[in-house]
GROMACS .gro file of C-alpha atoms in nm:
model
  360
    1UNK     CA    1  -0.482   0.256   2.370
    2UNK     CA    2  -0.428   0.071   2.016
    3UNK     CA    3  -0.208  -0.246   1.997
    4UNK     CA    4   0.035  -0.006   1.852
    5UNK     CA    5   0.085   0.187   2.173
    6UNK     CA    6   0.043  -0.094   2.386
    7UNK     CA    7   0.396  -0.171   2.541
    8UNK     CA    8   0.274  -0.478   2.710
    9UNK     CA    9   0.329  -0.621   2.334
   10UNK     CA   10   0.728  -0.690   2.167
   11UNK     CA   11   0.796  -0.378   2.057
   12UNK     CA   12   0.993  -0.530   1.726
   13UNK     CA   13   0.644  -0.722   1.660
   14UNK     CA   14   0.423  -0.377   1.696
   15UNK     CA   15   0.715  -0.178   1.489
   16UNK     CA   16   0.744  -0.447   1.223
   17UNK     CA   17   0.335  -0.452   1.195
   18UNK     CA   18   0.270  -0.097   1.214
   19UNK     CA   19   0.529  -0.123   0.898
   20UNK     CA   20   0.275  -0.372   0.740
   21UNK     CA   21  -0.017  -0.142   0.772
   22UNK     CA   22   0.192   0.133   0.645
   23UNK     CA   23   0.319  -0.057   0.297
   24UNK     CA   24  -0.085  -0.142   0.274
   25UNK     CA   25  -0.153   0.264   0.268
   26UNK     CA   26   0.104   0.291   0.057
   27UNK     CA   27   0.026   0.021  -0.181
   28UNK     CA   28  -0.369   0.121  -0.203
   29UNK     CA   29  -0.283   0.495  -0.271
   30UNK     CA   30  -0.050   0.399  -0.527
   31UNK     CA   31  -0.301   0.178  -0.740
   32UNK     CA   32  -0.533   0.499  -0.727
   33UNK     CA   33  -0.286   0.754  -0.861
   34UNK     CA   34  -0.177   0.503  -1.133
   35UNK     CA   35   0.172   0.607  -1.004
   36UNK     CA   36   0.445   0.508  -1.212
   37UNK     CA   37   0.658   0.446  -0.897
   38UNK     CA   38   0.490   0.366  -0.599
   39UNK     CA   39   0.395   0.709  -0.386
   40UNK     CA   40   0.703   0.775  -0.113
   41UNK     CA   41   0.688   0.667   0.259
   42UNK     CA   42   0.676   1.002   0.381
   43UNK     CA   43   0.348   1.112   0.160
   44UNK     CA   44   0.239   0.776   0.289
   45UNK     CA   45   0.239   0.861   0.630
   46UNK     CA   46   0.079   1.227   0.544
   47UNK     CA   47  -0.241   1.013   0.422
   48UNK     CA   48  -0.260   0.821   0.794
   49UNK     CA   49  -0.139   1.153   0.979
   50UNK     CA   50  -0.501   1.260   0.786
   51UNK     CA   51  -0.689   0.983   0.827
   52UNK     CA   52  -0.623   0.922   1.175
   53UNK     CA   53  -0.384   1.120   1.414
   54UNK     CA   54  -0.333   0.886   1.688
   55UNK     CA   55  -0.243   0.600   1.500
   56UNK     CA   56  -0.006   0.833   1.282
   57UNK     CA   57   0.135   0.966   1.607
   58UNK     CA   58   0.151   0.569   1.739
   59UNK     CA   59   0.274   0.432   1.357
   60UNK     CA   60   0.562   0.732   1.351
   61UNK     CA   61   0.676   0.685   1.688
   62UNK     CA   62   0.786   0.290   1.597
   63UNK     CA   63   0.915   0.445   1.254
   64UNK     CA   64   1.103   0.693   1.332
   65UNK     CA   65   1.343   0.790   1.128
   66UNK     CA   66   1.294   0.872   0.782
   67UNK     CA   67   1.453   0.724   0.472
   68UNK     CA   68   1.833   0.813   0.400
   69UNK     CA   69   1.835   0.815  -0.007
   70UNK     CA   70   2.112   0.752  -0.178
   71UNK     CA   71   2.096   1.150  -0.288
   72UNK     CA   72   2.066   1.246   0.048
   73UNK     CA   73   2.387   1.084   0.129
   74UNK     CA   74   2.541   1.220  -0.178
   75UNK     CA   75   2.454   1.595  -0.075
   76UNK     CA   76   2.526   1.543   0.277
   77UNK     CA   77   2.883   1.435   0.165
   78UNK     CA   78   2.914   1.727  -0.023
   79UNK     CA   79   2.800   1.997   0.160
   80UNK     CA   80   3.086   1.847   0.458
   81UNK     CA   81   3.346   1.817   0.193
   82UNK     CA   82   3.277   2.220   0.124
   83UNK     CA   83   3.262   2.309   0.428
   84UNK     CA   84   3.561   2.446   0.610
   85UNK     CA   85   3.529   2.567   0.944
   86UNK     CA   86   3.449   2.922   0.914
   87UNK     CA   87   3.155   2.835   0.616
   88UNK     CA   88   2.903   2.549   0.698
   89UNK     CA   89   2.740   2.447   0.389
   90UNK     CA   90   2.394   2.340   0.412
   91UNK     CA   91   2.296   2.010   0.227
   92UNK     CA   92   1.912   2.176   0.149
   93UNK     CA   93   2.112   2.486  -0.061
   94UNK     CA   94   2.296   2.235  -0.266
   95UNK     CA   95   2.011   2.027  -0.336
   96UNK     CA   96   1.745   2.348  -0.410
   97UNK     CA   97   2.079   2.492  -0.640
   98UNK     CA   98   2.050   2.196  -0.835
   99UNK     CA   99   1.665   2.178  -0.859
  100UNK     CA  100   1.641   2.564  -0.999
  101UNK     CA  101   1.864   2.447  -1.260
  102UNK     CA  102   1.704   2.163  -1.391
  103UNK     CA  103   1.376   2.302  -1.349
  104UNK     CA  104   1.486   2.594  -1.568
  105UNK     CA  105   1.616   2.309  -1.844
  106UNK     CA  106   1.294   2.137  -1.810
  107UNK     CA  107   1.076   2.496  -1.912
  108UNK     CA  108   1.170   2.453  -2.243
  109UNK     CA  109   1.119   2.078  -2.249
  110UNK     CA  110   0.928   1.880  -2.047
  111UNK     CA  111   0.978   1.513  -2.186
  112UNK     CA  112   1.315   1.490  -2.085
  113UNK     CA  113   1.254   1.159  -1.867
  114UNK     CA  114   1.616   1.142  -1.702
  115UNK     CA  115   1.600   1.489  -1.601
  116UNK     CA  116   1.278   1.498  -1.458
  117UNK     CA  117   1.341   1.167  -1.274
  118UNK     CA  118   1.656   1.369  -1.100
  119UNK     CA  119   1.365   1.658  -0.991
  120UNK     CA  120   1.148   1.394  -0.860
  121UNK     CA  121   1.459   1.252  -0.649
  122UNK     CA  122   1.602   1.607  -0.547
  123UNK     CA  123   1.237   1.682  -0.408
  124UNK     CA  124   1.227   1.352  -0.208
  125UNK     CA  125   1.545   1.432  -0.089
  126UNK     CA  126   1.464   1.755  -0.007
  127UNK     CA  127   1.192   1.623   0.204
  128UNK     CA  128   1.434   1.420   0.411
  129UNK     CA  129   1.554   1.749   0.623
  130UNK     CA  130   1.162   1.889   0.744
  131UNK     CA  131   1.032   1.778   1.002
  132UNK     CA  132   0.744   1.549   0.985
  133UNK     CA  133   0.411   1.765   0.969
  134UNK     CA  134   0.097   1.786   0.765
  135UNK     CA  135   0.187   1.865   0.363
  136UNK     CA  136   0.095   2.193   0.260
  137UNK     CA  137   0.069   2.005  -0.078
  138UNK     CA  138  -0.156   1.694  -0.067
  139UNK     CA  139  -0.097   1.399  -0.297
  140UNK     CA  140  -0.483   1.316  -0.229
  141UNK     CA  141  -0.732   1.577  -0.234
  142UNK     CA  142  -1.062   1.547   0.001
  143UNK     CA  143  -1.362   1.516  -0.141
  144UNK     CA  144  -1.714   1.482  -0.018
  145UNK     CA  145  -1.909   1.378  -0.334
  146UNK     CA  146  -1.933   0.989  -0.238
  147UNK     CA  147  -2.129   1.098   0.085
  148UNK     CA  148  -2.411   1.230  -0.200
  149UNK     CA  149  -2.439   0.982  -0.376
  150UNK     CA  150  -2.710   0.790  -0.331
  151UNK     CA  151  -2.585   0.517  -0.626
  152UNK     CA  152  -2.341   0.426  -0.403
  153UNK     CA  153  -2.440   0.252  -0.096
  154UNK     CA  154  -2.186  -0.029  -0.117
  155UNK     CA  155  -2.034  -0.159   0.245
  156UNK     CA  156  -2.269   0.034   0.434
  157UNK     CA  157  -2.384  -0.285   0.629
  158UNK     CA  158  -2.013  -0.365   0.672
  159UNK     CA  159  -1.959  -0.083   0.901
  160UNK     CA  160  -2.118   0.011   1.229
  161UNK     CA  161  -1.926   0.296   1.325
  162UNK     CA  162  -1.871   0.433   0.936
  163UNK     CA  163  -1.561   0.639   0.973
  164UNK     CA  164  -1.407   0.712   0.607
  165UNK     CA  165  -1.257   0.996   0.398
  166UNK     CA  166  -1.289   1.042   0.066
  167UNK     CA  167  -1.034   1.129  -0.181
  168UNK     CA  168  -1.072   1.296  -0.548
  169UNK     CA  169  -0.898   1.158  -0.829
  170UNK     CA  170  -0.817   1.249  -1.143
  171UNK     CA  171  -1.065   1.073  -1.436
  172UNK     CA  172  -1.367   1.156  -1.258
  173UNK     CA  173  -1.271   0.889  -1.034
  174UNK     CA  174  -1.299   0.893  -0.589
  175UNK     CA  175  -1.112   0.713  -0.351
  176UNK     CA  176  -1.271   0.606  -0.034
  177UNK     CA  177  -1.015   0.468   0.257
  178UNK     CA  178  -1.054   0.315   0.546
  179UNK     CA  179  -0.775   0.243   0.799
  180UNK     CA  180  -0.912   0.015   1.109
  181UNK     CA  181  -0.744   0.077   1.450
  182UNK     CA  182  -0.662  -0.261   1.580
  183UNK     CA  183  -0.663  -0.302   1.968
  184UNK     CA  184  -0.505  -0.688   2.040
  185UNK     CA  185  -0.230  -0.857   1.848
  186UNK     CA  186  -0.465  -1.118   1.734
  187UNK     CA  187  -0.682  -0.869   1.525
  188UNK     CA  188  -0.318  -0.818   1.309
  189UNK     CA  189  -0.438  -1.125   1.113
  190UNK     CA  190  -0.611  -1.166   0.811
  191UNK     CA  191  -0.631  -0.978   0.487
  192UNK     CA  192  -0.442  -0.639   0.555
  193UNK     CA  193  -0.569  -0.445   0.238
  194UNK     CA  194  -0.901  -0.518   0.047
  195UNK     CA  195  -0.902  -0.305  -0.289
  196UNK     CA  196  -1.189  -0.261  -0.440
  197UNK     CA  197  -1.247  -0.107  -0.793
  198UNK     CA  198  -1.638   0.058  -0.824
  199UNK     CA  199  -1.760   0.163  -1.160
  200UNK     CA  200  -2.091   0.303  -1.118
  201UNK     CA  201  -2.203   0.329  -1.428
  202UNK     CA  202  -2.222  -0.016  -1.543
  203UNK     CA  203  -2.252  -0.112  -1.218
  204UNK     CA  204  -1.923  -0.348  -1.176
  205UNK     CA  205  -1.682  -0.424  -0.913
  206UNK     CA  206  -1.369  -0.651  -0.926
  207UNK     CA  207  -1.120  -0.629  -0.570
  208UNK     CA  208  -0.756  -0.778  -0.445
  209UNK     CA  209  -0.623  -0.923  -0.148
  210UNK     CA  210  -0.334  -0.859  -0.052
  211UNK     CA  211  -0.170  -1.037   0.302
  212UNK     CA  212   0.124  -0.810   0.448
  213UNK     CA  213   0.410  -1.099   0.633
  214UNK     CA  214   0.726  -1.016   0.740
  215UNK     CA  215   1.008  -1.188   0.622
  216UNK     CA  216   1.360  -1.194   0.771
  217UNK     CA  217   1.680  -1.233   0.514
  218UNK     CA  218   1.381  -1.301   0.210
  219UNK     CA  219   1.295  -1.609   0.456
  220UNK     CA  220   0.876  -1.668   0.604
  221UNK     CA  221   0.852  -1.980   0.811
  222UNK     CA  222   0.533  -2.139   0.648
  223UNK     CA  223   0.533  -2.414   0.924
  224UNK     CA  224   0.407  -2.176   1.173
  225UNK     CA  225   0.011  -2.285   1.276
  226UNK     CA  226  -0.083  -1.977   1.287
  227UNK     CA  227   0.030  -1.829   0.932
  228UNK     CA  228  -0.043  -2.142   0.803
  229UNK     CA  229  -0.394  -2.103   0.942
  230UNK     CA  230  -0.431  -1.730   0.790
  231UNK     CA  231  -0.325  -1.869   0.441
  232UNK     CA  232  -0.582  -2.164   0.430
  233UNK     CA  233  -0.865  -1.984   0.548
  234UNK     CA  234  -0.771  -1.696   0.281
  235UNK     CA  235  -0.737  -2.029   0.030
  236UNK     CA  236  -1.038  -2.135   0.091
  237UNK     CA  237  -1.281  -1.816   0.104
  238UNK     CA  238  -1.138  -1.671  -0.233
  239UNK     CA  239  -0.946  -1.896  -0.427
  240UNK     CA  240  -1.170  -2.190  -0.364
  241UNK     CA  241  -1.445  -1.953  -0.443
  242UNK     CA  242  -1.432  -1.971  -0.782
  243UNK     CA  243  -1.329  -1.576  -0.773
  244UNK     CA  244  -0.994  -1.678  -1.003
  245UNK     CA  245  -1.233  -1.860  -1.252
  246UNK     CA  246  -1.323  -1.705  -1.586
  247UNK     CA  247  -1.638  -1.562  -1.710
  248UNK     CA  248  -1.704  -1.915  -1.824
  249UNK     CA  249  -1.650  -2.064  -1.478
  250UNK     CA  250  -1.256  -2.190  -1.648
  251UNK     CA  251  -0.999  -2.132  -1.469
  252UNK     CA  252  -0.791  -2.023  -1.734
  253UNK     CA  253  -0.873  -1.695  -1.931
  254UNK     CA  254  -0.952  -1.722  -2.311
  255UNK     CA  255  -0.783  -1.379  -2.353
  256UNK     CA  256  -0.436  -1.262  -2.272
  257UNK     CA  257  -0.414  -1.221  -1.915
  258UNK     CA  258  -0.291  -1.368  -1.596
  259UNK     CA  259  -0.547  -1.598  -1.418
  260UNK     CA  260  -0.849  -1.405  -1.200
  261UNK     CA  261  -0.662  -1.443  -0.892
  262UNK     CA  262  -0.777  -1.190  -0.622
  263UNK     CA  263  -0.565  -1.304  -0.353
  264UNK     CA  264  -0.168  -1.259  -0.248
  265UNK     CA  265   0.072  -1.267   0.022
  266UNK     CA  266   0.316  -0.940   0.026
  267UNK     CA  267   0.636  -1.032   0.188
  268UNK     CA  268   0.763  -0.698   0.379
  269UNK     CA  269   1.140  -0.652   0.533
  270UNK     CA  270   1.228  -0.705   0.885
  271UNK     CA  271   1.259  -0.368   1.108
  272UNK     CA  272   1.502  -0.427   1.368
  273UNK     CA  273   1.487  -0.097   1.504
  274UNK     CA  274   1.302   0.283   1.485
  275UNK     CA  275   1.678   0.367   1.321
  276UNK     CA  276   1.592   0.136   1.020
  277UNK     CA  277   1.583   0.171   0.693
  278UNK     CA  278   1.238   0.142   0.559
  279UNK     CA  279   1.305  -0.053   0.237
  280UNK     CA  280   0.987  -0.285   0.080
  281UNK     CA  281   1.157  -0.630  -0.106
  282UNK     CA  282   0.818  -0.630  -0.321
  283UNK     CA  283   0.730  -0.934  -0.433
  284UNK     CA  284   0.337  -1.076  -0.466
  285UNK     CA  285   0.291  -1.446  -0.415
  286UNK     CA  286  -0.041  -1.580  -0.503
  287UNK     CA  287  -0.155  -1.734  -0.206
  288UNK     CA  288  -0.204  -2.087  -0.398
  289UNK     CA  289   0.134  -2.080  -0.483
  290UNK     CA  290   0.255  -2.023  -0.147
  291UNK     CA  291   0.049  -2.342  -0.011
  292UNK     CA  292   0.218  -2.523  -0.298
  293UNK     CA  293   0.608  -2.426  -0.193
  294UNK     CA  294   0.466  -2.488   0.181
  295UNK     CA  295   0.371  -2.867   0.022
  296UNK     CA  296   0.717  -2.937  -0.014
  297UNK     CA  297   0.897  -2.676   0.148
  298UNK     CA  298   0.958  -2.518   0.526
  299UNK     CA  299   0.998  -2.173   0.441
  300UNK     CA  300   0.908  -1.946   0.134
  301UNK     CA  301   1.197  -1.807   0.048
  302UNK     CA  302   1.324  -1.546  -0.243
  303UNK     CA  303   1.441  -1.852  -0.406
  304UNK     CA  304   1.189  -2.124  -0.428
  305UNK     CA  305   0.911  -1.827  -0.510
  306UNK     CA  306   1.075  -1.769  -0.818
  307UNK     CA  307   0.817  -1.824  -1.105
  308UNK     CA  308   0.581  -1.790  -0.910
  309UNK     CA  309   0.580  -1.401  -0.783
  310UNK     CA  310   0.474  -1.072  -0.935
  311UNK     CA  311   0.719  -0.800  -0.897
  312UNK     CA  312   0.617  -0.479  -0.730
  313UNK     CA  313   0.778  -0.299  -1.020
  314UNK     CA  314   0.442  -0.441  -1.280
  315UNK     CA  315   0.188  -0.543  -0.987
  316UNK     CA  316   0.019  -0.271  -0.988
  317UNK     CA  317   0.023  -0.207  -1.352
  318UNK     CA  318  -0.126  -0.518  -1.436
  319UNK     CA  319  -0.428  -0.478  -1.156
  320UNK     CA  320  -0.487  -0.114  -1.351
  321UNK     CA  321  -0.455  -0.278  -1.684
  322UNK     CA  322  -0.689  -0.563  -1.523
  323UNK     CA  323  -0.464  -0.862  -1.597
  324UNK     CA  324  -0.487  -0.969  -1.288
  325UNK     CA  325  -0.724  -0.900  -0.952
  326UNK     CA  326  -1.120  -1.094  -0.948
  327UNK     CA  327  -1.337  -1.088  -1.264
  328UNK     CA  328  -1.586  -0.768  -1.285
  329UNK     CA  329  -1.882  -0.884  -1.070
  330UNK     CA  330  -2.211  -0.666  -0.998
  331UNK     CA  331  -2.249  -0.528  -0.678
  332UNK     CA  332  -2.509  -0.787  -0.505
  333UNK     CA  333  -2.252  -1.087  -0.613
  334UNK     CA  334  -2.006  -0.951  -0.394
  335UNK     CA  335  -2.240  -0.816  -0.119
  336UNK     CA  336  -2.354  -1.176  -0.126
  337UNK     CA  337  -1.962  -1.301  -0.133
  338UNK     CA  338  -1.930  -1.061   0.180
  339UNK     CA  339  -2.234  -1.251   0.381
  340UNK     CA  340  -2.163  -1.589   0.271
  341UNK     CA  341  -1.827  -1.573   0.397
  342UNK     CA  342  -1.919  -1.403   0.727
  343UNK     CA  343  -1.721  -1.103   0.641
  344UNK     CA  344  -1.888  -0.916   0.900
  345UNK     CA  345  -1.668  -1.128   1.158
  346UNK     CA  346  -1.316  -1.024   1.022
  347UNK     CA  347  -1.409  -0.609   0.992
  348UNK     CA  348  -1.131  -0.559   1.290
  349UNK     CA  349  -0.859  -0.822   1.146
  350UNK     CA  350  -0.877  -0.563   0.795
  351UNK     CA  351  -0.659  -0.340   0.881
  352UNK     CA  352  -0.677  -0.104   0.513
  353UNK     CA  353  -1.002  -0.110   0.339
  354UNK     CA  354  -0.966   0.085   0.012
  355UNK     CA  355  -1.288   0.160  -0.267
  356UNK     CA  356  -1.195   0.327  -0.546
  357UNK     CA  357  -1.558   0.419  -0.717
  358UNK     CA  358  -1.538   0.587  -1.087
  359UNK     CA  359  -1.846   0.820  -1.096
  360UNK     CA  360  -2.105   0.752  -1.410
   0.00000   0.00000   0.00000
């Protein structure tokens, strides 16, 4: 039994961390498909239900209910407005009537950017009314040619028991994901998603922290020990690593980009209940600014992070565009990083470990 399914725990804590791990699937399969929005909940939980069942099965049963769009509402309310009492109308028909109408439009012309943003939102919405299963349409592919290759060996001390899938991208590129199956409450600490970016052929890797929190109203009590604690020791194994300096050793860039910081916290909303609404506030707080609000202030809040935070809408943009995220190291100085930080001792407090590897 996983914390997950452990009912000796809250169950608003396990439902509102089992949220956490599911925004840092979502989040690391996003950055791989250079997504111009951020991939949906639902294909999120299609990549866990395929990396590992039982947590899916644990993970769904705390989240159950599936997002209510705006355009499912809208088609719901019309398919009851046209329905009388001998004729039910059926939201799915509506939808589908639309879709085979724009997608007849968009035959002739495809860069039509409003119209194909309403097919993208008529297909989530279509989504909405099946039942949760496996997707007969993958948004990841499998693919087994990281397990040949003998160039990449990377984080094979890191992991005893090595279990991994690997996922083929477009641009010659693979993504390998791990998701770790915590057992206690007190292995929910610590960084939540590690992304790594491999480039084999010059030999180059640069990664991101991110640290998934709950907040409640846009509200995170920083006085808490134990947060405090997780912030502090993230502090001081990457940013006072002299990860967010330059290529110089400054800590400023030369060129046009954001400082070299690798680490950030990742505020999430509050679930009350399985019937809530899962809705990310996305913002990313570098974790130095958050121990500088915490100098003066109790709580971080929407407010006094202002400034200081990334929006979701560009974060992962500018980690692609590599404006932000660690300098390009090889692969020994962050093997070495790994060891010299005892690494080794935090495998079960990661709960998403994500290596994206473009093949030479």
């Amino acid at each position: 039994m996983s914390y997950f399914s452990d009912k000796e725990y809250n169950e608003e804590d396990r439902r509102n961390n089992a949220f956490q791990a599911v925004n840092a699937v979502r989040e690391a399969v996003s950055l791989a498909k250079r997504a111009n929005q951020p991939v949906t909940y639902e294909q999120t939980l299609d990549i866990i239900e395929d990396l590992n069942p039982q947590l899916y099965y644990e993970v769904t049963t705390l989240l159950a209910r599936k997002n209510e769009s705006d355009v499912v509402k809208f088609f719901k309310e019309k398919a009851e407005n046209k329905s009388t009492d001998k004729v039910i109308i059926d939201p799915i028909d509506l939808i589908n009537e639309e879709l085979e109408e724009l997608e007849e439009i968009i035959k002739k012309d495809k860069s039509k950017r409003f119209l194909n943003k309403r097919i993208f939102d008529l297909k989530n919405a279509l989504t909405y009314f099946q039942p949760r299963k496996i997707s007969e349409h993958k948004i990841l592919n499998r693919d087994f040619y990281l397990a040949e290759r003998p160039s990449f060996k990377f984080s094979e001390t890191l992991y005893k028991d090595d279990e991994f899938v690997d996922y083929k991208l477009d641009d010659n590129k693979v993504l390998r994901l791990r998701l770790l199956h915590p057992d206690k409450p007190e292995h929910i600490i610590g960084a939540d998603l590690i992304y790594e970016q491999f480039n084999l052929k010059t030999k180059q890797v640069r990664f991101l922290v991110l640290q998934y929190k709950t907040w409640n109203s846009n509200n995170l009590n920083l006085s808490s020990g134990n947060i405090a604690n997780q912030f502090e020791k993230l502090d001081k194994n990457l940013c006072k690593s002299g990860f967010c300096s330059n290529y110089e050793g400054e800590e400023k860039s030369s060129g046009y980009r954001l400082p070299f910081c690798s680490a950030f916290l990742r505020p999430t909303s509050y679930i009350a209940s399985e019937d809530s609404k899962l809705v990310s506030t996305g913002i990313h707080v570098p974790i130095c600014q958050v121990l500088k609000i915490k100098e003066n202030e109790k709580s971080l809040t929407a407010k006094n992070s202002k400034g200081k935070a990334i929006s979701f809408k560009i974060f992962d943009e500018l980690y692609v565009e590599n404006m932000l995220g660690s300098r390009w190291l090889n692969f020994k100085e962050l093997e070495d990083f790994y060891s010299s930080k005892d690494i080794l001792s935090y495998i079960d407090r990661i709960r998403v470990h994500a290596q994206e590897v473009t093949i030479d």
